[in-house]
Coordinates of C-alpha atoms in Angstrom, one line a residue:
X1 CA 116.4 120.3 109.3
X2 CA 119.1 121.4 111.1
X3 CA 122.0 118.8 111.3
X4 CA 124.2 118.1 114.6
X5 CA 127.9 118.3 114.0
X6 CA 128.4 114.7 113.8
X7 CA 125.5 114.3 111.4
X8 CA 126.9 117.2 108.9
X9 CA 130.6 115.9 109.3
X10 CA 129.5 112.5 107.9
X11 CA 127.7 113.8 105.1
X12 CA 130.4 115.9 104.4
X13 CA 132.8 112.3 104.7
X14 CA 130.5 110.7 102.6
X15 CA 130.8 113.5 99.5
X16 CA 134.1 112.3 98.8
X17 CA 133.5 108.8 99.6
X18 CA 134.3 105.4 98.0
X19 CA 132.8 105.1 94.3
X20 CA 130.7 102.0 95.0
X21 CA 128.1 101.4 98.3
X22 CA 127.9 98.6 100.0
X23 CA 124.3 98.4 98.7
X24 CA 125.6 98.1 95.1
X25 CA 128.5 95.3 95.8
X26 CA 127.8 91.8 94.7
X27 CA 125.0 90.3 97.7
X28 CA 124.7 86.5 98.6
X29 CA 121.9 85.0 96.2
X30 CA 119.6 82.5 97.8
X31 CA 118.7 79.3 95.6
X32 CA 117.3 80.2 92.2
X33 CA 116.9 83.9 92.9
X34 CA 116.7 85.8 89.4
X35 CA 118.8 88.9 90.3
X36 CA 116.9 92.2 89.1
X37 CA 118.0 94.3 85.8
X38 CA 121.6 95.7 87.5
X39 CA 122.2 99.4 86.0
X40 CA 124.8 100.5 83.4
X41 CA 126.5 102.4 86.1
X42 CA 126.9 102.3 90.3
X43 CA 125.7 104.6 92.6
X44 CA 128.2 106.5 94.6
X45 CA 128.1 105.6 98.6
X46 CA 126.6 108.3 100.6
X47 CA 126.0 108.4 104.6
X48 CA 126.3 105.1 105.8
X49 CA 126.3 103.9 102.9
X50 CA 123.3 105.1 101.3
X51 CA 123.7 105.1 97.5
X52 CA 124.3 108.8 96.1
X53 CA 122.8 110.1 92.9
X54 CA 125.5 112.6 92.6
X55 CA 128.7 110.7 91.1
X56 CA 131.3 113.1 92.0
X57 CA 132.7 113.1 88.5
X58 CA 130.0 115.9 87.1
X59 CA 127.4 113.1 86.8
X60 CA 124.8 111.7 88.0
X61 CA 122.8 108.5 88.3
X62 CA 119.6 108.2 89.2
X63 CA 117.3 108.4 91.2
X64 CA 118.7 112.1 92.5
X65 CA 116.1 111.1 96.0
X66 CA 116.2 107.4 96.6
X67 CA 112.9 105.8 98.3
X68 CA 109.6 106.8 98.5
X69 CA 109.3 110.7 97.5
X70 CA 106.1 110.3 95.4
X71 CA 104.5 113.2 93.2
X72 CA 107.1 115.3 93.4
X73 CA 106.6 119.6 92.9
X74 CA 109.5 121.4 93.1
X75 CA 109.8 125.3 93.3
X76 CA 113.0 127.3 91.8
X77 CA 113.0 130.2 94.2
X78 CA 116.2 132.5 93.1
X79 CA 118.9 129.9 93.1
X80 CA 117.0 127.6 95.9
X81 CA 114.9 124.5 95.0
X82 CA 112.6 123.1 97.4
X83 CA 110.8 120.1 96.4
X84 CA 107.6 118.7 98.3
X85 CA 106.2 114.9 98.0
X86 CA 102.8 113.4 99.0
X87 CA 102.7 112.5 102.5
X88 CA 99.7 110.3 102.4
X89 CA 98.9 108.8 106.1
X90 CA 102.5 109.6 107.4
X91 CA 102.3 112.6 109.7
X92 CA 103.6 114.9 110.6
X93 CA 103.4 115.2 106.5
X94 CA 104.0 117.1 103.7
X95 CA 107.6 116.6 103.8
X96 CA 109.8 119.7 102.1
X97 CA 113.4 118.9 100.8
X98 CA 115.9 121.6 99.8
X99 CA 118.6 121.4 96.6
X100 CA 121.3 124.0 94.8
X101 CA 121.8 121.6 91.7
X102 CA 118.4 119.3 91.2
X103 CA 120.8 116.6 92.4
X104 CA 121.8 116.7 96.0
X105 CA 118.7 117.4 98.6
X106 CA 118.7 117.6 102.5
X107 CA 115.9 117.5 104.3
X108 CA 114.6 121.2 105.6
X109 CA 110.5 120.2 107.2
X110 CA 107.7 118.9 107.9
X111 CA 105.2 121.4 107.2
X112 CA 101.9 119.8 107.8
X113 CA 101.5 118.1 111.8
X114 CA 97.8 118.5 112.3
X115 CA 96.1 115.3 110.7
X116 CA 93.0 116.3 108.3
X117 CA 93.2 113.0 106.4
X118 CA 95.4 111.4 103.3
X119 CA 97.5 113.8 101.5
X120 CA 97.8 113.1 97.7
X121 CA 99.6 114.9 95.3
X122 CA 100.2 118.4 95.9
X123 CA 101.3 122.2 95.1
X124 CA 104.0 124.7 95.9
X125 CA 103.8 128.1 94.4
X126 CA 106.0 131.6 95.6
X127 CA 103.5 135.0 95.0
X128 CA 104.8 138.0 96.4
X129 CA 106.6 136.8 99.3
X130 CA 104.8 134.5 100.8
X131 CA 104.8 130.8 99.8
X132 CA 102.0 128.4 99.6
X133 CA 101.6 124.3 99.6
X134 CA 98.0 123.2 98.1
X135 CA 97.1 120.1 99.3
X136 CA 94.1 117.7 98.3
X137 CA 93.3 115.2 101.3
X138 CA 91.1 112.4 100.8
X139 CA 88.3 112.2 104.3
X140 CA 87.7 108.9 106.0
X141 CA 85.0 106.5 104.5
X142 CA 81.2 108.0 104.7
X143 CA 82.6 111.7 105.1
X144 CA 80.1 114.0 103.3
X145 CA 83.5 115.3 101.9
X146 CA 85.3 112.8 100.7
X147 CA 87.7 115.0 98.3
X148 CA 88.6 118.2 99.7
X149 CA 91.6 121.0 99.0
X150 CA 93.6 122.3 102.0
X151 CA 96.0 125.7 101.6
X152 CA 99.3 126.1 104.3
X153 CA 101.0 129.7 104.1
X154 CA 104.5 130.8 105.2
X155 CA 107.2 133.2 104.9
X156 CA 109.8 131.2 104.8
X157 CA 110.0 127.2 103.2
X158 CA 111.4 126.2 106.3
X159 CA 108.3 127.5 108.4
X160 CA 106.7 128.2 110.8
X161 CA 103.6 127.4 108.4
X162 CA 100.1 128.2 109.1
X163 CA 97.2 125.5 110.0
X164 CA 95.9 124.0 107.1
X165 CA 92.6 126.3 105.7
X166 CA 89.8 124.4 104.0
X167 CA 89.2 126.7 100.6
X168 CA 86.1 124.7 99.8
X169 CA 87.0 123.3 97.0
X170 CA 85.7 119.8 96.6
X171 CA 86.0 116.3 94.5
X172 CA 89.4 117.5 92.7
X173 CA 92.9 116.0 93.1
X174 CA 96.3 117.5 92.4
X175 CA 96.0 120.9 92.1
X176 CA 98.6 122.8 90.2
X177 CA 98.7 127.1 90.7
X178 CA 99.4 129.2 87.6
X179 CA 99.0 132.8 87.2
X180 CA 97.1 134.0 84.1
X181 CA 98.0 137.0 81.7
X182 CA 94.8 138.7 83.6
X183 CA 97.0 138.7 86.9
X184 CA 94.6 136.8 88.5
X185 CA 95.6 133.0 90.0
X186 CA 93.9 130.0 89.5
X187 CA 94.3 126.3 90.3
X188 CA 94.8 123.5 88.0
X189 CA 93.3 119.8 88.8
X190 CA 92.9 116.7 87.3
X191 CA 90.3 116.2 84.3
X192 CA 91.4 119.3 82.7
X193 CA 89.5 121.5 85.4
X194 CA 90.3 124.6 86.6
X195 CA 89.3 127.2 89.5
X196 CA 89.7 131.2 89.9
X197 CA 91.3 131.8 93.2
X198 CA 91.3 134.8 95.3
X199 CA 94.4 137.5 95.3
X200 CA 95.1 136.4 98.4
X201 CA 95.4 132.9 97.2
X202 CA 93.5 130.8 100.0
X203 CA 89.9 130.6 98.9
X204 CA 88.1 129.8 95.5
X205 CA 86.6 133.3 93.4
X206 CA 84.9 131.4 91.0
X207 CA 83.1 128.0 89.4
X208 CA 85.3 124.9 88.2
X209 CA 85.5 125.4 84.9
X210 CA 86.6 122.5 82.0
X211 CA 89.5 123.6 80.3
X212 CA 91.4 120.6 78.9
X213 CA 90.8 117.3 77.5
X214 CA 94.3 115.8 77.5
X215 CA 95.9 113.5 75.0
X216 CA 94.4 110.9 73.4
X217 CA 96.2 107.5 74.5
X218 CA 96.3 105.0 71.6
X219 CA 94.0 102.1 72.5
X220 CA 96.5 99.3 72.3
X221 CA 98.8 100.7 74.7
X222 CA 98.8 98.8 78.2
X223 CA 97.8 101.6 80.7
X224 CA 95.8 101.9 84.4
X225 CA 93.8 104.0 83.1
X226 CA 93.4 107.4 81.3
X227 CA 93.8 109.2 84.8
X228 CA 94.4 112.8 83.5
X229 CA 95.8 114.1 86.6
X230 CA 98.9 116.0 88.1
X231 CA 99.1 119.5 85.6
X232 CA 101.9 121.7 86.8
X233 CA 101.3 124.7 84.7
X234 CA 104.5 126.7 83.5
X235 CA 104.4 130.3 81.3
X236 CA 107.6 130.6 79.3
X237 CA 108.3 132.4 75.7
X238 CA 104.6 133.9 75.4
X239 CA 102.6 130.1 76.0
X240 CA 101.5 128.3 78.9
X241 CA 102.4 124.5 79.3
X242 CA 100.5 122.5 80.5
X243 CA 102.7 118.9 82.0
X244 CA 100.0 116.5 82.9
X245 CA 100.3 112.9 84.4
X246 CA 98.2 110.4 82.1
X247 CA 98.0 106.5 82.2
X248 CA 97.6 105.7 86.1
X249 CA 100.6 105.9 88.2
X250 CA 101.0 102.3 89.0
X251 CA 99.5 99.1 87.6
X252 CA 101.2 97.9 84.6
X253 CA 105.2 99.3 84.1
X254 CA 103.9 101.3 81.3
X255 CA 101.0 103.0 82.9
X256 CA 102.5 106.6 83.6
X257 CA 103.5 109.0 81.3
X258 CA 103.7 112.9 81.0
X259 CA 101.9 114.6 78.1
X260 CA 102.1 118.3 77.4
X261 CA 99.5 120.7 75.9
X262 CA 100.1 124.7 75.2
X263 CA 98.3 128.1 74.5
X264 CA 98.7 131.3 74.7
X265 CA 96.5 132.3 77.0
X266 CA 95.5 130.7 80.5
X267 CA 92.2 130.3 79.1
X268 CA 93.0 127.7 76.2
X269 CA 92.6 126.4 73.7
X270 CA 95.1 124.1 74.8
X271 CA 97.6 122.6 71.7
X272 CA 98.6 119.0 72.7
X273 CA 102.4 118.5 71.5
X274 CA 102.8 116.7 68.5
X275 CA 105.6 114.3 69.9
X276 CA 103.1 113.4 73.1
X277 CA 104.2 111.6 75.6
X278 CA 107.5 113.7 76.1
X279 CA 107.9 110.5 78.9
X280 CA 106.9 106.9 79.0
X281 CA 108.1 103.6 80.2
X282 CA 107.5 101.7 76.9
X283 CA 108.5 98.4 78.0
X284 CA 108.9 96.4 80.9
X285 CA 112.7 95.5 81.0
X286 CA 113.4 99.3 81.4
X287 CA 115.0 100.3 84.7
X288 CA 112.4 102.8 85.8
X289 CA 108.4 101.9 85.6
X290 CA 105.8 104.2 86.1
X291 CA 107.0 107.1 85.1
X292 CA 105.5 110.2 85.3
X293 CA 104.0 113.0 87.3
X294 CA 106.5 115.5 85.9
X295 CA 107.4 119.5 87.3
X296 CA 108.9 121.0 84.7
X297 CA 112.3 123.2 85.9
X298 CA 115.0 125.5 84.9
X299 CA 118.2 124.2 86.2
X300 CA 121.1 126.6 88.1
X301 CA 123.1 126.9 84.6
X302 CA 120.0 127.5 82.3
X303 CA 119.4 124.2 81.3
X304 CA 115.7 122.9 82.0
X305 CA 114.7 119.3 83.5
X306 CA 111.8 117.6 84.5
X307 CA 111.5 116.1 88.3
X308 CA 109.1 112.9 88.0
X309 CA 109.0 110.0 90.4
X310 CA 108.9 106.3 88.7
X311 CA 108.8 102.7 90.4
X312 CA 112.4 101.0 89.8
X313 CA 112.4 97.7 88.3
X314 CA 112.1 95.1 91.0
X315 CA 111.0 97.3 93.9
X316 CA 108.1 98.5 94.0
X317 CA 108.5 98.0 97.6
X318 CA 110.6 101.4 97.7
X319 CA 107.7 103.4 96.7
X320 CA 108.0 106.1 93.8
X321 CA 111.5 107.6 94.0
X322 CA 112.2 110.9 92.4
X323 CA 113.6 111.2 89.1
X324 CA 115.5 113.9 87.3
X325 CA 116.3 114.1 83.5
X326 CA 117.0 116.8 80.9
X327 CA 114.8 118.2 78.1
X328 CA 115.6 120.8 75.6
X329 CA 112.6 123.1 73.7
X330 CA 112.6 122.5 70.1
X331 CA 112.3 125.1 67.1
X332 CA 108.9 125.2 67.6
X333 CA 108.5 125.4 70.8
X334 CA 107.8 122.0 72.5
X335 CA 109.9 120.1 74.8
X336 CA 112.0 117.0 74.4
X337 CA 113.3 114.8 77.0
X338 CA 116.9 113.4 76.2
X339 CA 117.3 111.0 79.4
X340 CA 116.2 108.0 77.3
X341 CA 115.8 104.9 80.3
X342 CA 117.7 106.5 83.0
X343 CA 120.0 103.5 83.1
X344 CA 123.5 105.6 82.6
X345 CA 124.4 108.4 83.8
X346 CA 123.8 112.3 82.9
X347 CA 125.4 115.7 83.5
X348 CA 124.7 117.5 86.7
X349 CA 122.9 120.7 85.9
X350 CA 125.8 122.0 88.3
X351 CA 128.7 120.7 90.5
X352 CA 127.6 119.4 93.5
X353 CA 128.6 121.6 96.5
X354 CA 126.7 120.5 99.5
X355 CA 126.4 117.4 101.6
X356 CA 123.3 115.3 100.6
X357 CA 121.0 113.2 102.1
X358 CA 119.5 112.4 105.5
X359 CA 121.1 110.4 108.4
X360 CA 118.7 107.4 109.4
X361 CA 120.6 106.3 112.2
X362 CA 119.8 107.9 115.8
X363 CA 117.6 109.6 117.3
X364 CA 117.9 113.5 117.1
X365 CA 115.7 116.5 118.5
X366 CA 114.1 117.1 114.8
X367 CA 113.7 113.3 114.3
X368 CA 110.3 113.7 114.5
X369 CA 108.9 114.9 111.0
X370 CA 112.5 115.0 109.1
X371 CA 113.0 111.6 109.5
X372 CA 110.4 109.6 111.6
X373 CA 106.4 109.7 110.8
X374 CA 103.7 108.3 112.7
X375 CA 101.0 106.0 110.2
X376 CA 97.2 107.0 111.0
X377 CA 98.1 108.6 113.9
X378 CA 95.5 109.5 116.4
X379 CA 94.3 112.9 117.9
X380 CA 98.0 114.2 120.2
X381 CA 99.8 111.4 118.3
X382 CA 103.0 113.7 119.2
X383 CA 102.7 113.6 123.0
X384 CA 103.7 109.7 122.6
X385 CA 107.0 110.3 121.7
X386 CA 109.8 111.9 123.7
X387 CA 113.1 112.3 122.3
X388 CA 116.3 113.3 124.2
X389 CA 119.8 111.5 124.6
X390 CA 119.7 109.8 121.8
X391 CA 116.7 107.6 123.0
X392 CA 113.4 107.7 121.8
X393 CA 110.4 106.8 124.5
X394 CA 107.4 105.8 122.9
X395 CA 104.2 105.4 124.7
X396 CA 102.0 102.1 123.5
X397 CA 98.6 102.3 121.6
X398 CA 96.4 99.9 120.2
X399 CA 96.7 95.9 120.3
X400 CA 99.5 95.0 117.5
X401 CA 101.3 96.8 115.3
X402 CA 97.7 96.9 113.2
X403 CA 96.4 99.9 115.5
X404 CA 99.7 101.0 117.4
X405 CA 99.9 103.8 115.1
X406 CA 104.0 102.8 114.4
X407 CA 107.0 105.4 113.9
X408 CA 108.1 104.9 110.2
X409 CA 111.1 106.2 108.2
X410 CA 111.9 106.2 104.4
X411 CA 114.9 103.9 103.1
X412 CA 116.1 104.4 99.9
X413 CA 118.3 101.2 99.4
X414 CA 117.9 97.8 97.8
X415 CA 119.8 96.2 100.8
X416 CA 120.5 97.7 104.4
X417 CA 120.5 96.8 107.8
X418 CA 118.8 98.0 110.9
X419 CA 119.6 97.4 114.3
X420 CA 117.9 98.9 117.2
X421 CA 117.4 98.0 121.0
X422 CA 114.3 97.7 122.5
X423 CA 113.3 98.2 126.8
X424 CA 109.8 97.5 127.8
X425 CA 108.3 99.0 130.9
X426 CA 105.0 98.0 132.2
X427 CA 102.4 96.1 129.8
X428 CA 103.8 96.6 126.4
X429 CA 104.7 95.1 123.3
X430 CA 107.4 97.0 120.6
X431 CA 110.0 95.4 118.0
X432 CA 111.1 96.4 114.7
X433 CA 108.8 96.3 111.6
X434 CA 108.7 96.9 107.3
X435 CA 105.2 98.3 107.7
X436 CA 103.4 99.2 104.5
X437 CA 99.8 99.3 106.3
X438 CA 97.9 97.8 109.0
X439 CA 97.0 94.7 107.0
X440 CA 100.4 94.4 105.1
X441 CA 103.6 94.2 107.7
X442 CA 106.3 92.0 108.5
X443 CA 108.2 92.3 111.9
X444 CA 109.7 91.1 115.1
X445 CA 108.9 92.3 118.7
X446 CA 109.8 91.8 122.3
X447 CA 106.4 91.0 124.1
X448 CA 105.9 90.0 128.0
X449 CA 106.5 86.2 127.8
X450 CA 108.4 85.5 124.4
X451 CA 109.4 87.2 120.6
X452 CA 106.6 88.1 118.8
X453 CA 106.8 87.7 114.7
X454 CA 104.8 89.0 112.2
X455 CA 103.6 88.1 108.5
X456 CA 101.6 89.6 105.8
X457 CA 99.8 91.5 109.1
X458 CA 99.1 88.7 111.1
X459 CA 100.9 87.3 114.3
X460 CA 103.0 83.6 113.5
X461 CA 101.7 81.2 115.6
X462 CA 103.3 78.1 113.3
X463 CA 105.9 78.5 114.7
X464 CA 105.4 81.3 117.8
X465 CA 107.9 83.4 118.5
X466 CA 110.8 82.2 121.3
X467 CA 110.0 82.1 124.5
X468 CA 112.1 84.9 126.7
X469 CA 111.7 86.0 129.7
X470 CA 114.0 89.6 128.9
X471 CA 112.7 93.5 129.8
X472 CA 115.3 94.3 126.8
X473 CA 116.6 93.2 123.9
X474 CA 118.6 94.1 120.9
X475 CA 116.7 93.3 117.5
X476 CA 117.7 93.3 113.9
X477 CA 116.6 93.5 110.2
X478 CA 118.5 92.8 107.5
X479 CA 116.5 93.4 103.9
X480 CA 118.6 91.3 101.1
X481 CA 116.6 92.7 97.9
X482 CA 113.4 92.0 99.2
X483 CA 114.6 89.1 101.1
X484 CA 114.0 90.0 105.0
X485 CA 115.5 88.4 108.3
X486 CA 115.0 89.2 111.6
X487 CA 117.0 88.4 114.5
X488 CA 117.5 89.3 118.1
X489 CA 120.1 89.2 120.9
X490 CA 120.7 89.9 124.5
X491 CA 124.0 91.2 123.9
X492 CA 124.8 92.7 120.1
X493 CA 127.2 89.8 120.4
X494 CA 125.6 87.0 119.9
X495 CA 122.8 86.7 117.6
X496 CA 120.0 84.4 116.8
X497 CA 117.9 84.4 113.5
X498 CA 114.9 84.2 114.2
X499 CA 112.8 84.1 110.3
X500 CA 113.2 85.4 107.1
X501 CA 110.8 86.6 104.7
X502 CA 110.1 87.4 101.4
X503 CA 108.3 90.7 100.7
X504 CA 108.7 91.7 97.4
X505 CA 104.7 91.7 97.1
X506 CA 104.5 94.2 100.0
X507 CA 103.3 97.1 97.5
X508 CA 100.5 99.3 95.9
X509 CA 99.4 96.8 93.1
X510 CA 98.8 94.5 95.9
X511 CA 97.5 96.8 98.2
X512 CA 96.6 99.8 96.9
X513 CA 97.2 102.7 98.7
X514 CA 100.0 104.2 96.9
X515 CA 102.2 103.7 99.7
X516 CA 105.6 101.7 99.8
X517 CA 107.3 99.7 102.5
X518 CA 108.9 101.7 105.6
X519 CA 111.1 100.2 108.1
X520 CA 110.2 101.4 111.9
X521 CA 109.6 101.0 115.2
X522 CA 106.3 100.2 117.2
X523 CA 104.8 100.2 120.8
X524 CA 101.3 98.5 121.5
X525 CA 99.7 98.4 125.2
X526 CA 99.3 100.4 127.7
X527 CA 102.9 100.8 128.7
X528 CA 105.9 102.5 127.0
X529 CA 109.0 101.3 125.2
X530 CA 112.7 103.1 125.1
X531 CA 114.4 102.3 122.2
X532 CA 117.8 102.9 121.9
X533 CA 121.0 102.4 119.7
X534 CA 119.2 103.0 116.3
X535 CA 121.7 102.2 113.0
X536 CA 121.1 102.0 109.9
X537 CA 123.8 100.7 107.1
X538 CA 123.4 100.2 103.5

């Protein structure tokens, strides 16, 4: 990404803002409401008012990425780290951030436009001087091919990166690349399997092999599932660790959890760590649930860490947010995390130096991809959009919001505000949604005749939306904790609620996915909408 002036000068504003965000001041409680478990500490306010991990005081709070970032693998090239996330059914996808300190990120890509299904949990690895992003994509029901592994090369993190090649490896998930003491590479994948690759890196040169059991869970523990997934494979001091994701990354709080194994060659036998799991939500009143999926990293002053995503406690809604705490290797040789529940603060494995985080509001040139994503986007989903002025014309697809294929972003907050206005030309329908998938949205748009509201994916008809006989409108969200009103107006003077919500159910244990609950905009029909004025406050 490549910020305007006005975007980096209020990042830059916002590194030595205000201590406390409007997103972490005291909120208006409806009747009743049981507030959620409040941390020990406040985030620091960031771009308009987006809460900040980095405190400004050498410490930091998590989560260091706020919102959904799910799975996250992060690369220490020199003293650059680059950190991708599963991108799911968003596209353009596979979305690459870029940090000094493990703290502060900004947004560099989208590497992946061309849609060859649902990206899970995926791969970066540096050989030579090229780098390369392994990605496993689940195909459409009935495909011959359900599970299959993708490979993107480039030069450079930032791109251009090549189309995506199929290497041909099927039915595995979340690879992981190491490269043995033979100097030969090889990918990692859930169930303890492994694959030879070729030098070159893009094609399998050999059979998958079992090469790890993982760790035994006790049986009373409350867990998914034994889901041995997610190895990222690390070779320090003469072993090779193994950090592996076990438990199921949702369901119950204490699902996740990250369990290591050694040896001292790439070919095992692999030693499981005598204080497994080095990470685990054990209980439910803990800030963070879920955690897990773990890369394991050295940090700019020595130091090592492990980047993990978790659920926090009450919003599930946000997706898995990434997660950053420290660990230090033991006599013997094992690690230790020492972040306990996340709840207080931590050290920053180095001042913070550089604005962080990702302006929401507006509509830029690189919009597209660093900020905005199509869901299930058809074949040429990018010739619908056309940004320039500050004004984003989308042409309309599908019926409703259920197949219009919608333009979605990723907020980070427990509370914001987004205002946007909407122009319709010819026969089309577009408004403001919190879209998690086609049957599980909330919204409010500006149809031909009258407002048209939405509700757990269906259309309110009890009561309908208000009649209006306006081209263009000014809409408005406001998300109160999981509490949602919409409103619109004629002028941005005058407003009118028009219903509120509650949508703290709008997530993956209710309907699956692994996905979390994205504001954005959407166009159905056969005409186009303009939408203009986009802002976005915490």
């Amino acid at each position: 990404m490549h910020p305007t002036r006005r975007q980096t000068l209020a990042l830059a504003l916002a590194s030595a803002g205000a201590a406390l965000p409007r997103a972490a001041s005291a909120a208006p409680q409806s009747g009743g409401r049981v507030p959620c478990p409040a941390p020990a500490a406040r985030w620091r306010a960031g771009a308009e008012g987006q809460r900040r991990a980095d405190l400004g005081d050498g410490r930091y709070l998590n989560p260091v990425l706020a919102g959904d970032h799910p799975d996250p693998t992060v690369l220490k090239d020199g003293a650059n780290y680059y950190a991708a996330f599963s991108s799911f059914q968003y596209y353009p996808g596979v979305p690459i951030w870029h940090s000094r300190d493990l703290v502060n990120w900004m947004p560099v890509t989208a590497a992946l436009t061309t849609n060859i299904g649902t990206v899970w949990a995926l791969d970066i690895a540096k050989h030579g001087d090229r780098y390369f992003i392994y990605i496993p994509v689940l195909a459409p029901d009935g495909d011959a091919r359900p599970l299959r592994t993708y490979v993107i090369h480039a030069q450079s993190m930032r791109g251009p990166w090549s189309e995506p090649i199929d290497m041909k490896i099927d039915n595995m998930i979340d690879p992981g690349h190491a490269m043995g003491e033979d100097g030969k590479r090889y990918l990692f994948f859930n169930g303890g399997k492994r694959v030879r690759l070729s030098d070159d890196g893009l094609a399998a040169a050999g059979p998958i092999e079992h090469v790890y059991d993982g760790w035994p869970i006790p049986e009373d523990w409350i867990i998914e599932g034994f889901a041995m997934e997610g190895p990222k494979v690390l070779r320090k001091d003469g072993y090779f660790y193994q950090f592996v994701a076990q438990g199921g990354t949702a369901g119950p709080p204490t699902s996740h959890m990250v369990v290591v194994a050694r040896s001292k060659s790439i070919n095992g036998p692999w030693e499981n760590c005598p204080h497994n799991p080095i990470v685990r939500t054990a209980h439910h009143d803990e800030p963070w649930w879920s955690r897990g999926h773990s890369t394991a990293v050295e940090g700019p002053d020595g130091r090592w860490w492990l980047v993990y995503h978790g659920y926090e406690n009450g919003f599930r809604t946000l997706g898995r947010q990434m997660l950053l705490e420290p660990i230090i290797w033991t006599a013997d040789g094992w690690p230790r995390a020492t972040g306990g529940d996340l709840s207080r603060p931590l050290a920053m494995p180095a001042p913070g130096a550089t604005p962080s985080g990702q302006i929401l509001s507006g509509f830029g040139a690189d919009s597209i991809g660093n900020k905005l994503s199509f869901y299930a986007p058809r074949d040429n989903y990018l010739k619908r959009a056309r940004i320039a002025a500050d004004t984003l014309q989308l042409a309309g697809q599908g019926t409703s919001p259920t197949d219009s294929s919608p333009l979605l972003f990723v907020a980070g907050d427990r509370s914001y505000q987004i205002d946007v206005e909407v122009e319709l030309d010819g026969d089309v329908e577009a408004g403001l949604l919190l879209f998690y998938n086609e049957k599980l949205f909330c919204g409010l748009g500006l149809g031909k005749d009258r407002f048209q509201a939405y509700r757990i994916g269906q259309r309110e008809r009890w009561p309908e939306g208000a009649v209006t006989s306006a081209r263009r409108a000014r809409l408005r969200l406001v998300n109160d904790e999981n509490i949602v009103t919409f409103f619109h107006s004629a002028d941005g003077r005058k407003w009118t609620k028009e219903r509120s919500f509650e949508v703290a159910g709008y997530n993956h244990n209710v309907a699956d996915g692994f996905l979390s609950l994205r504001p954005g905009l959407y166009a159905a029909g056969g005409g186009r909408a303009t939408f203009r004025r986009l802002s976005y406050s915490a």
